[in-house]
Amino acid sequence: MVDYHAANQAYQYGPSSGGNGAGGGGSMGDYMAQEDDWDRDLLLDPAWEKQQRKTFTAWCNSHLRKAGTQIENIDEDFRDGLKLMLLLEVISGERLPKPERGKMRVHKINNVNKALDFIASKGVKLVSIGAEEIVDGNAKMTLGMIWTIILRFAIQDISVEETSAKEGLLLWCQRKTAPYKNVNVQNFHISWKDGLAFNALIHRHRPELIEYDKLRKDDPVTNLNNAFEVAEKYLDIPKMLDAEDIVGTLRPDEKAVMTYVSCFYHAFSGAQKAETAANRICKVLAVNQENEHLMEDYERLASDLLEWIRRTIPWLEDRVPQKTIQEMQQKLEDFRDYRRVHKPPKVQEKCQLEINFNTLQTKLRLSNRPAFMPSEGRMVSDINNGWQHLEQAEKGYEEWLLNEIRRLERLDHLAEKFRQKASIHEAWTDGKEAMLKHRDYETATLSDIKALIRKHEAFESDLAAHQDRVEQIAAIAQELNELDYYDSHNVNTRCQKICDQWDALGSLTHSRREALEKTEKQLETIDQLHLEYAKRAAPFNNWMESAMEDLQDMFIVHTIEEIEGLISAHDQFKSTLPDADREREAILAIHKEAQRIAESNHIKLSGSNPYTTVTPQIINSKWEKVQQLVPKRDHALLEEQSKQQSNEHLRRQFASQANVVGPWIQTKMEEIGRISIEMNGTLEDQLNHLKQYERSIVDYKPNLDLLEQQHQLIQEALIFDNKHTNYTMEHIRVGWEQLLTTIARTINEVENQILTRDAKGISQEQMQEFRASFNHFDKKQTGSMDSDDFRVLLISTGYSLGDAEFNRIMSVVDPNHSGLVTFQAFIDFMSRETTDTDTADQVIASFKVLAGDKNFITAEELRRELPPDQAEYCIARMAPYQGPDAAPGALDYKSFSTALYGESDL
C-alpha cells in the first residue's frame, strides 16, 4: 500500500493551502441539522445527483490538484480513504494520522474512519454516515459526506453583517449584485438559472473581464457558459456546472450551485477588506445624512414658528381702542379664536421642536458628532425668548378688551342718557326766549300786569326747577369727555348750545322781572286760587316729568344683587304713588274751585290760568303716562332679573367644572414629577407606562372642551367675574398646556435614554443601576443635582477625583455651566466613558482601503464600492485633492472624514 504522505513530500501543507483556515471551529451540529436537507432515506433526484457529482468532483479536484492528484469517479476514488484523507489535509492545512498501507477492506475502513473522525473533531455531527458505506461505494452516502465537508470548510466561516454560512453567502451575493438590472438573488437555485447573477458577480469585482451590458436575459446558456469560461480562465475556478443541465432542470440543485458560488466568494475574499471599509463608511454617512435631515427639519420648523410669533406679537400689542362695542366685541372674538384655534397647535409645535432638538443632540453625542448649532436667530433660546415676548404681549390683552367693552357700554349708556335729557330740556325751552322777549306788559291793564308778574314768578320757579337738569346734562358731557367718547365733539357742541341758551334765559328772565317790577304798584291782587294752582301744579308737573324720566331711564347691571337693588328702589317709588295721586286731586280741586267761584259770581275768565301753562289736561295726561310706564318698568326689571339669574347659573356651572379640572391638572403635574424621579422597571416599561399615562391625560381633553364651551357662554353673556371659583379659563389653559408639554418632555427623556442605552450597548441592569445611584444622590428629588452631590456620586462609582479631573467631567456633563447635572447627562457620560465609538481616524482608514492605499479617492471608486445614494453624498461634499500625487478627478477623503466629526485637523 502506498503512503501518500511519502509520495507527495514536495507539497507543503499550511493554512494558505485551501479553505478558510485550520481553526478548530465551534460546534456545528445544530447548523448542520438545519442546513443538511439531503434526505438519506430517499433516492436522489437523477438531475440533482448528476449536478452534484460534477460539482463535488470539480470542487474536490480544485483542492487535490494542489497535491498533484485528482479523482475521476467520486464514489470509487474515495473508497480506500487515501485521497479522502489527502483532501482533508489540503483544505484544512493540518496533518491527519498516518494512513494504513494494506489493501484489505479493514485497512480501507480504518482510513475512512480516520477521515470521519477528523471531520467530527471540527464540530461536525455526522448522521448515518459510516466508513463501511463509503468503502462500499454508496453514492448517496459519499455525496452526503462531501457536502458536509464543503459546508464545514468552504461555507460555514463565511460571515457578512452578522449573518453567517448559507445566509451570509446569500447576503454577500445580494449586496454584490444589487446594482445590476435583471438580477434578483433570493436563493441558490432559480435565481441563477439565467446566468446573469454569475456574470454580475464577476463584473462587480473584475469589470474588465465581462461585457455585462451585451448579455441578454433570454439567452441563459450563453450567459452561463460565458461566466463558467471566464471564471475558469481568469479566476482559477474550475467549471463545476453544465449550462445545459441548469437550463434544462426545473430547479437546479441548491448544493451544487452553493458550492460553485462559494468558490467565487473565496476567489474574491481579498475584496472583503474593501467591503468592510465600505460598510463602515456607509454607516457613518447614513448617520450624517439622517442628522442633516433632522437639522433641516429643525431649521424649517423654527423659521415657521418664529415667523408666526413675529406676525402675532404686533397684533397682540395693538391696544388702539375701537369706537363701537361691536368692533371691540369682534376683536374679542378674534382673540378667542386665537386662544382656542390658532395658539394650541403652535404650543404643540414648540414642544415638538424642543423634543426634536433634544433628540438630535442626543444622536449627535451618541455618534461622536459635534453638537448642532442652529443658524443665527433660530436657537431654542431664541424661540423661548420669542414665545415669552408673545405671552407678555398676550398678557392682559383680554382684560384690556373687556375693560374697553365695559367703557364703551358705559359710554353708550351715558350718551343715550345725555341725548334723552337734552331732548327733554330742549323741548321745555322751546319758545321760552320768545316769551321772555315779548313786551306784552306795555299795553296791558293793571290786572293784566299783575297777572304777568305772577306768571313770571311761576316761570322763575319752573326755571329754577330745571337748573338741576342742566347741571346733569353738563356733568354727563364732562364724563363722556373724560372717557374719550368718540362722538364727544357733537356732544360738546350740543351741551354748549344748551348752556348758552340757559344763560340767555337767565338774562332774559332777569330783564323781564325788572320791567314788570316797575309797574308793580299798579298791580292788584291776582286771583290767589290761580296762583296757588300754578305754584302747586308746576312742582307736581316736574315731579311727574322726573318720574317719567326715571321710569324710562336705561340701566345696566352685572350681578343679581345690583338688579335686586333696582327692583327695591322701584318698589319704594311705587309706594309713593298714592300720596302723589292725592296731591293731583288736590291741585285739580283748586282749579275747579276757581271755576266755581267765577261762575257763581258771573266772572268771565279770559281763558287758561294766566300763571301757568300746566293745565289739568296736561296733569291728567302725564299722570296717565306715569301709570302706563310703571308696569313696563316692572317688566324690564323682571327680565333683567331673569337674565342675571341665568348668568349666576352660568357662573356656578363653570365654577363646578373648573373646581374639578383645575385640581386634576395640578394633581397630574405632581404625579408626573414623581414618575420622572421614581422610574421603576425597564426603560420600555417606563416608556409604555408614560405613554399610557399620556393617553389618559389626552382622554381627559373632553372635560376641557366642556369647560371651553361653558366659558364661551359666560363671555357671550358679558360676565366679567366669578366669585365661585379661583380658576379662570386662562389658568386652566396654561395648566393644560404645561401638563401636555411636561409629559411629552418626560417621554422624550426616556426615549433618549433608550437611544443612549441601545447605541452604547448599556444593559438594562446597568441602566437601573445608573438610575438607582442617581436617585440616591438626588437629595432634592428634582431630577437633577448640584456639583457637590454629583462629585459624591462619582466617588461612589469608583472615580478618584482631583479638581482638574472633576472640572473636566463637569465641562462634559454641564457644558452650559448651569450648575446642575441631569440624569440624561449622567448616563451619556457613563456610557461615553465605557463605550467605543467611530472616530475620524477609523473613517479615514476605511476610505484608504477603498482607495487602494492612495491618499485620494476617485468618483468611480466611490460609485463602485458604496451604495448609489451614499456615493453621490460623498462626491458632492468632498473637496478636490491638492496633494503632489493628485490625479485627474482626485477627491480629498481625509478632510471630508475630519469634517464629519467636527475636528479642525487630524
Coordinates of N, CA and C in Angstrom, one line a residue, residues 332-499:
L332 N -62.6 90.9 20.4 CA -62.6 89.9 21.5 C -62.8 88.5 20.9
E333 N -63.7 88.4 19.9 CA -64.0 87.1 19.3 C -62.7 86.6 18.5
D334 N -62.0 87.5 17.9 CA -60.8 87.2 17.2 C -59.7 86.6 18.2
F335 N -59.7 87.3 19.3 CA -58.7 86.8 20.4 C -59.1 85.4 20.9
R336 N -60.4 85.2 21.0 CA -60.9 83.9 21.5 C -60.5 82.8 20.4
D337 N -60.7 83.1 19.2 CA -60.3 82.2 18.1 C -58.8 81.9 18.2
Y338 N -58.0 83.0 18.5 CA -56.6 82.8 18.6 C -56.2 81.8 19.7
R339 N -56.9 82.0 20.9 CA -56.5 81.1 22.0 C -57.0 79.7 21.8
R340 N -58.2 79.6 21.2 CA -58.8 78.2 21.0 C -58.3 77.5 19.8
V341 N -58.1 78.2 18.7 CA -57.8 77.6 17.4 C -56.4 77.7 17.0
H342 N -55.8 78.9 17.0 CA -54.5 79.2 16.4 C -53.3 78.9 17.3
K343 N -53.5 79.2 18.6 CA -52.3 79.1 19.5 C -52.0 77.6 19.9
P344 N -53.1 76.8 20.3 CA -52.8 75.4 20.7 C -51.9 74.6 19.8
P345 N -52.1 74.7 18.4 CA -51.2 73.9 17.5 C -49.7 74.5 17.6
K346 N -49.6 75.8 17.8 CA -48.3 76.3 17.9 C -47.6 75.9 19.2
V347 N -48.4 75.7 20.3 CA -47.8 75.2 21.6 C -47.3 73.8 21.3
Q348 N -48.0 73.0 20.6 CA -47.6 71.6 20.3 C -46.3 71.7 19.4
E349 N -46.3 72.6 18.4 CA -45.1 72.7 17.5 C -43.9 73.1 18.3
K350 N -44.1 74.1 19.3 CA -42.9 74.5 20.1 C -42.4 73.3 20.9
C351 N -43.3 72.6 21.5 CA -42.9 71.4 22.3 C -42.2 70.4 21.5
Q352 N -42.8 70.1 20.3 CA -42.2 69.1 19.4 C -40.8 69.6 18.9
L353 N -40.7 70.9 18.7 CA -39.4 71.4 18.2 C -38.3 71.2 19.3
E354 N -38.7 71.4 20.6 CA -37.7 71.2 21.6 C -37.3 69.7 21.7
I355 N -38.4 68.8 21.6 CA -38.1 67.4 21.6 C -37.2 67.0 20.5
N356 N -37.5 67.5 19.3 CA -36.7 67.1 18.1 C -35.2 67.6 18.3
F357 N -35.1 68.8 18.9 CA -33.7 69.4 19.1 C -33.0 68.5 20.1
N358 N -33.7 68.1 21.2 CA -33.0 67.2 22.2 C -32.6 65.9 21.6
T359 N -33.6 65.3 20.8 CA -33.3 64.0 20.2 C -32.1 64.1 19.3
L360 N -32.1 65.2 18.5 CA -30.9 65.4 17.5 C -29.6 65.5 18.3
Q361 N -29.6 66.3 19.4 CA -28.3 66.5 20.1 C -27.9 65.1 20.7
T362 N -28.9 64.3 21.2 CA -28.6 63.0 21.7 C -27.9 62.1 20.7
K363 N -28.5 62.1 19.5 CA -28.0 61.3 18.4 C -26.6 61.8 18.0
L364 N -26.4 63.1 18.0 CA -25.0 63.6 17.6 C -24.0 63.2 18.7
R365 N -24.4 63.2 20.0 CA -23.5 62.8 21.0 C -23.2 61.3 20.9
L366 N -24.2 60.5 20.6 CA -24.0 59.1 20.5 C -23.2 58.7 19.3
S367 N -23.2 59.5 18.3 CA -22.4 59.2 17.1 C -21.1 60.0 17.1
N368 N -20.8 60.5 18.2 CA -19.5 61.2 18.4 C -19.4 62.4 17.4
R369 N -20.5 63.1 17.1 CA -20.5 64.2 16.2 C -20.6 65.5 17.1
P370 N -20.2 66.6 16.5 CA -20.3 67.9 17.2 C -21.7 68.3 17.4
A371 N -22.0 69.0 18.5 CA -23.4 69.4 18.8 C -23.9 70.3 17.7
F372 N -25.2 70.3 17.4 CA -25.9 71.1 16.4 C -26.1 72.5 16.9
M373 N -25.6 73.4 16.1 CA -25.8 74.8 16.4 C -26.7 75.4 15.3
P374 N -28.0 75.7 15.6 CA -28.9 76.3 14.6 C -28.4 77.6 14.1
S375 N -28.9 78.0 13.0 CA -28.4 79.3 12.4 C -28.9 80.4 13.3
E376 N -28.2 81.5 13.1 CA -28.4 82.7 14.0 C -29.9 83.1 14.0
G377 N -30.4 83.3 15.2 CA -31.8 83.7 15.4 C -32.7 82.5 15.5
R378 N -32.3 81.3 15.4 CA -33.2 80.1 15.4 C -32.8 79.1 16.5
M379 N -32.0 79.6 17.5 CA -31.7 78.8 18.7 C -33.0 78.5 19.5
V380 N -33.0 77.4 20.3 CA -34.1 77.1 21.2 C -34.3 78.3 22.1
S381 N -33.2 79.0 22.6 CA -33.4 80.1 23.4 C -34.0 81.3 22.7
D382 N -33.7 81.4 21.4 CA -34.4 82.5 20.6 C -35.9 82.2 20.5
I383 N -36.3 80.9 20.3 CA -37.7 80.6 20.2 C -38.3 80.8 21.6
N384 N -37.7 80.4 22.7 CA -38.2 80.7 24.0 C -38.4 82.2 24.3
N385 N -37.4 83.0 23.9 CA -37.5 84.4 24.1 C -38.6 85.0 23.3
G386 N -38.8 84.5 22.0 CA -39.9 85.0 21.2 C -41.2 84.6 21.8
W387 N -41.3 83.4 22.4 CA -42.5 82.9 23.0 C -42.8 83.7 24.2
Q388 N -41.8 84.0 25.0 CA -42.0 84.8 26.2 C -42.5 86.2 25.8
H389 N -42.0 86.8 24.7 CA -42.4 88.1 24.2 C -43.9 88.0 23.8
L390 N -44.2 86.8 23.1 CA -45.6 86.6 22.7 C -46.5 86.6 23.9
E391 N -46.2 85.8 24.9 CA -47.1 85.6 26.1 C -47.1 87.0 26.9
Q392 N -46.0 87.7 26.9 CA -46.0 89.0 27.5 C -47.0 90.0 26.8
A393 N -47.0 89.9 25.4 CA -47.9 90.7 24.6 C -49.3 90.3 24.8
E394 N -49.5 88.9 25.0 CA -50.8 88.4 25.2 C -51.4 88.7 26.6
K395 N -50.5 88.8 27.5 CA -50.9 89.0 28.9 C -51.7 90.4 29.0
G396 N -52.8 90.3 29.6 CA -53.6 91.5 29.8 C -54.4 91.9 28.6
Y397 N -54.2 91.2 27.4 CA -54.9 91.7 26.2 C -56.4 91.5 26.3
E398 N -56.8 90.3 26.8 CA -58.3 90.0 27.0 C -58.9 90.9 28.0
E399 N -58.1 91.2 29.1 CA -58.6 92.1 30.2 C -58.8 93.5 29.6
W400 N -57.9 93.9 28.8 CA -58.0 95.2 28.1 C -59.2 95.3 27.2
L401 N -59.5 94.2 26.5 CA -60.6 94.2 25.6 C -61.9 94.3 26.4
L402 N -62.0 93.5 27.5 CA -63.2 93.5 28.3 C -63.4 94.9 29.0
N403 N -62.3 95.5 29.4 CA -62.4 96.8 30.0 C -62.9 97.8 29.0
E404 N -62.4 97.7 27.8 CA -62.8 98.6 26.7 C -64.3 98.4 26.4
I405 N -64.7 97.2 26.4 CA -66.2 96.9 26.1 C -67.0 97.5 27.2
R406 N -66.5 97.3 28.5 CA -67.3 98.0 29.6 C -67.3 99.5 29.4
R407 N -66.1 100.0 29.1 CA -66.1 101.5 28.9 C -67.0 102.0 27.8
L408 N -67.0 101.3 26.7 CA -67.9 101.7 25.6 C -69.4 101.5 25.9
E409 N -69.6 100.4 26.7 CA -71.0 100.1 27.1 C -71.5 101.3 28.0
R410 N -70.6 101.7 28.9 CA -71.0 102.9 29.8 C -71.1 104.1 28.9
L411 N -70.2 104.3 28.0 CA -70.3 105.5 27.1 C -71.6 105.6 26.4
D412 N -72.0 104.4 25.8 CA -73.3 104.4 25.1 C -74.4 104.7 26.0
H413 N -74.3 104.1 27.2 CA -75.4 104.4 28.2 C -75.4 105.9 28.5
L414 N -74.3 106.5 28.8 CA -74.2 107.9 29.1 C -74.6 108.8 27.9
A415 N -74.2 108.4 26.7 CA -74.6 109.2 25.6 C -76.1 109.2 25.3
E416 N -76.7 108.0 25.5 CA -78.2 107.9 25.4 C -78.9 108.7 26.4
K417 N -78.3 108.6 27.7 CA -78.9 109.4 28.7 C -78.7 110.9 28.5
F418 N -77.6 111.3 27.9 CA -77.4 112.7 27.6 C -78.4 113.2 26.5
R419 N -78.6 112.4 25.5 CA -79.5 112.7 24.4 C -80.9 112.8 24.9
Q420 N -81.3 111.9 25.8 CA -82.7 111.9 26.4 C -82.9 113.2 27.2
K421 N -82.0 113.5 28.1 CA -82.2 114.6 29.0 C -82.1 115.9 28.1
A422 N -81.2 115.9 27.2 CA -81.0 117.1 26.3 C -82.3 117.4 25.5
S423 N -82.9 116.3 25.0 CA -84.2 116.4 24.2 C -85.3 116.9 25.1
I424 N -85.4 116.4 26.3 CA -86.4 116.9 27.2 C -86.2 118.4 27.6
H425 N -85.0 118.8 27.8 CA -84.7 120.2 28.2 C -85.0 121.1 27.0
E426 N -84.5 120.6 25.8 CA -84.7 121.4 24.6 C -86.2 121.6 24.3
A427 N -87.0 120.5 24.6 CA -88.4 120.6 24.4 C -89.0 121.7 25.3
W428 N -88.5 121.6 26.6 CA -89.0 122.6 27.6 C -88.6 124.0 27.2
T429 N -87.5 124.3 26.7 CA -87.0 125.6 26.4 C -87.6 126.2 25.1
D430 N -88.2 125.3 24.3 CA -88.7 125.7 23.0 C -89.7 126.9 23.2
G431 N -89.5 128.0 22.7 CA -90.4 129.2 22.7 C -90.2 130.1 23.9
K432 N -89.3 129.6 24.9 CA -89.2 130.4 26.1 C -88.5 131.7 25.8
E433 N -87.5 131.8 25.0 CA -86.8 133.0 24.7 C -87.8 134.0 24.1
A434 N -88.7 133.6 23.1 CA -89.7 134.5 22.5 C -90.7 135.0 23.6
M435 N -91.1 134.1 24.5 CA -92.0 134.5 25.5 C -91.3 135.6 26.4
L436 N -90.1 135.4 26.8 CA -89.4 136.4 27.7 C -89.1 137.7 27.0
K437 N -89.0 137.6 25.7 CA -88.7 138.9 24.9 C -90.0 139.6 24.6
H438 N -91.2 139.0 24.8 CA -92.5 139.6 24.4 C -92.7 140.8 25.3
R439 N -93.1 142.0 24.7 CA -93.3 143.2 25.5 C -94.8 143.4 25.7
D440 N -95.5 142.4 26.1 CA -97.0 142.5 26.3 C -97.4 143.4 27.4
Y441 N -96.5 143.6 28.4 CA -96.9 144.4 29.6 C -97.0 145.9 29.2
E442 N -96.5 146.3 28.1 CA -96.6 147.7 27.7 C -98.0 148.1 27.4
T443 N -98.9 147.3 27.0 CA -100.3 147.6 26.6 C -101.3 147.0 27.5
A444 N -100.8 146.3 28.6 CA -101.7 145.6 29.4 C -102.3 146.5 30.5
T445 N -103.4 146.0 31.0 CA -104.1 146.7 32.1 C -103.4 146.4 33.4
L446 N -103.8 147.0 34.4 CA -103.1 146.8 35.7 C -103.3 145.4 36.1
S447 N -104.5 144.9 36.0 CA -104.8 143.5 36.4 C -104.0 142.5 35.5
D448 N -103.9 142.9 34.2 CA -103.0 142.1 33.4 C -101.6 142.1 33.8
I449 N -101.1 143.3 34.2 CA -99.7 143.4 34.6 C -99.5 142.6 35.9
K450 N -100.4 142.6 36.8 CA -100.2 141.8 38.0 C -100.2 140.3 37.6
A451 N -101.1 140.0 36.7 CA -101.1 138.6 36.3 C -99.8 138.2 35.6
L452 N -99.2 139.1 34.8 CA -97.9 138.8 34.2 C -96.8 138.7 35.2
I453 N -96.9 139.5 36.3 CA -95.9 139.4 37.3 C -96.0 138.0 38.0
R454 N -97.2 137.6 38.3 CA -97.3 136.3 38.9 C -96.9 135.1 38.0
K455 N -97.3 135.3 36.7 CA -96.9 134.3 35.7 C -95.4 134.2 35.6
H456 N -94.7 135.4 35.7 CA -93.3 135.4 35.6 C -92.7 134.7 36.9
E457 N -93.3 135.0 38.0 CA -92.8 134.3 39.2 C -92.9 132.8 39.1
A458 N -94.0 132.4 38.5 CA -94.2 130.9 38.3 C -93.1 130.4 37.3
F459 N -92.8 131.2 36.3 CA -91.8 130.8 35.3 C -90.4 130.7 36.0
E460 N -90.1 131.7 36.9 CA -88.8 131.6 37.6 C -88.7 130.4 38.4
S461 N -89.9 130.0 39.1 CA -89.9 128.8 39.9 C -89.6 127.6 39.0
D462 N -90.3 127.6 37.9 CA -90.0 126.5 36.9 C -88.6 126.5 36.4
L463 N -88.0 127.7 36.1 CA -86.7 127.8 35.6 C -85.7 127.3 36.7
A464 N -85.9 127.6 37.9 CA -85.0 127.1 39.0 C -85.1 125.6 39.1
A465 N -86.3 125.1 38.9 CA -86.5 123.6 39.0 C -85.7 122.9 37.9
H466 N -85.5 123.5 36.7 CA -84.8 122.9 35.6 C -83.3 123.1 35.7
Q467 N -82.8 123.9 36.7 CA -81.4 124.1 36.8 C -80.6 122.8 37.1
D468 N -81.3 121.9 37.9 CA -80.6 120.6 38.2 C -80.4 119.8 36.9
R469 N -81.4 119.8 36.0 CA -81.3 119.0 34.8 C -80.2 119.5 33.9
V470 N -80.0 120.9 33.8 CA -78.9 121.5 33.0 C -77.6 121.0 33.6
E471 N -77.5 121.0 34.9 CA -76.2 120.6 35.5 C -76.0 119.1 35.3
Q472 N -77.0 118.3 35.3 CA -76.8 116.9 35.0 C -76.3 116.7 33.5
I473 N -76.9 117.5 32.6 CA -76.5 117.4 31.2 C -75.0 117.8 31.1
A474 N -74.6 118.8 31.7 CA -73.2 119.3 31.7 C -72.3 118.2 32.3
A475 N -72.7 117.6 33.4 CA -71.9 116.6 34.1 C -71.7 115.4 33.2
I476 N -72.8 115.0 32.5 CA -72.7 113.8 31.6 C -71.8 114.1 30.5
A477 N -71.9 115.3 29.9 CA -71.0 115.7 28.8 C -69.5 115.6 29.3
Q478 N -69.3 116.1 30.5 CA -67.9 116.1 31.0 C -67.4 114.7 31.2
E479 N -68.3 113.8 31.7 CA -67.9 112.4 31.9 C -67.6 111.7 30.6
L480 N -68.4 112.1 29.5 CA -68.1 111.5 28.2 C -66.8 112.0 27.7
N481 N -66.4 113.2 27.9 CA -65.1 113.7 27.5 C -64.0 113.0 28.2
E482 N -64.2 112.8 29.6 CA -63.1 112.1 30.3 C -62.9 110.7 29.9
L483 N -64.0 110.0 29.4 CA -64.0 108.6 29.0 C -63.6 108.5 27.5
D484 N -63.3 109.7 26.9 CA -62.8 109.7 25.5 C -63.9 109.1 24.5
Y485 N -65.1 109.6 24.7 CA -66.2 109.2 23.8 C -65.9 109.6 22.4
Y486 N -66.2 108.7 21.4 CA -65.7 109.0 20.1 C -66.5 110.2 19.4
D487 N -67.8 110.4 19.9 CA -68.6 111.5 19.3 C -68.6 112.7 20.3
S488 N -67.5 112.9 21.0 CA -67.5 114.0 22.0 C -67.7 115.3 21.4
H489 N -67.3 115.5 20.1 CA -67.4 116.8 19.5 C -68.9 117.2 19.4
N490 N -69.7 116.4 18.9 CA -71.2 116.7 18.8 C -71.8 116.9 20.2
V491 N -71.4 116.0 21.1 CA -71.9 116.1 22.5 C -71.6 117.5 23.1
N492 N -70.3 117.9 22.9 CA -69.9 119.2 23.5 C -70.6 120.4 22.8
T493 N -70.8 120.2 21.5 CA -71.5 121.3 20.7 C -72.9 121.5 21.2
R494 N -73.6 120.3 21.4 CA -75.0 120.4 21.9 C -75.1 120.9 23.3
C495 N -74.1 120.4 24.2 CA -74.1 120.8 25.6 C -73.8 122.4 25.6
Q496 N -72.9 122.8 24.8 CA -72.6 124.2 24.8 C -73.8 125.1 24.4
K497 N -74.5 124.6 23.4 CA -75.7 125.3 22.9 C -76.7 125.4 24.0
I498 N -76.9 124.3 24.8 CA -77.9 124.2 25.9 C -77.4 125.2 27.0
C499 N -76.1 125.2 27.3 CA -75.7 126.1 28.4 C -75.8 127.6 28.0

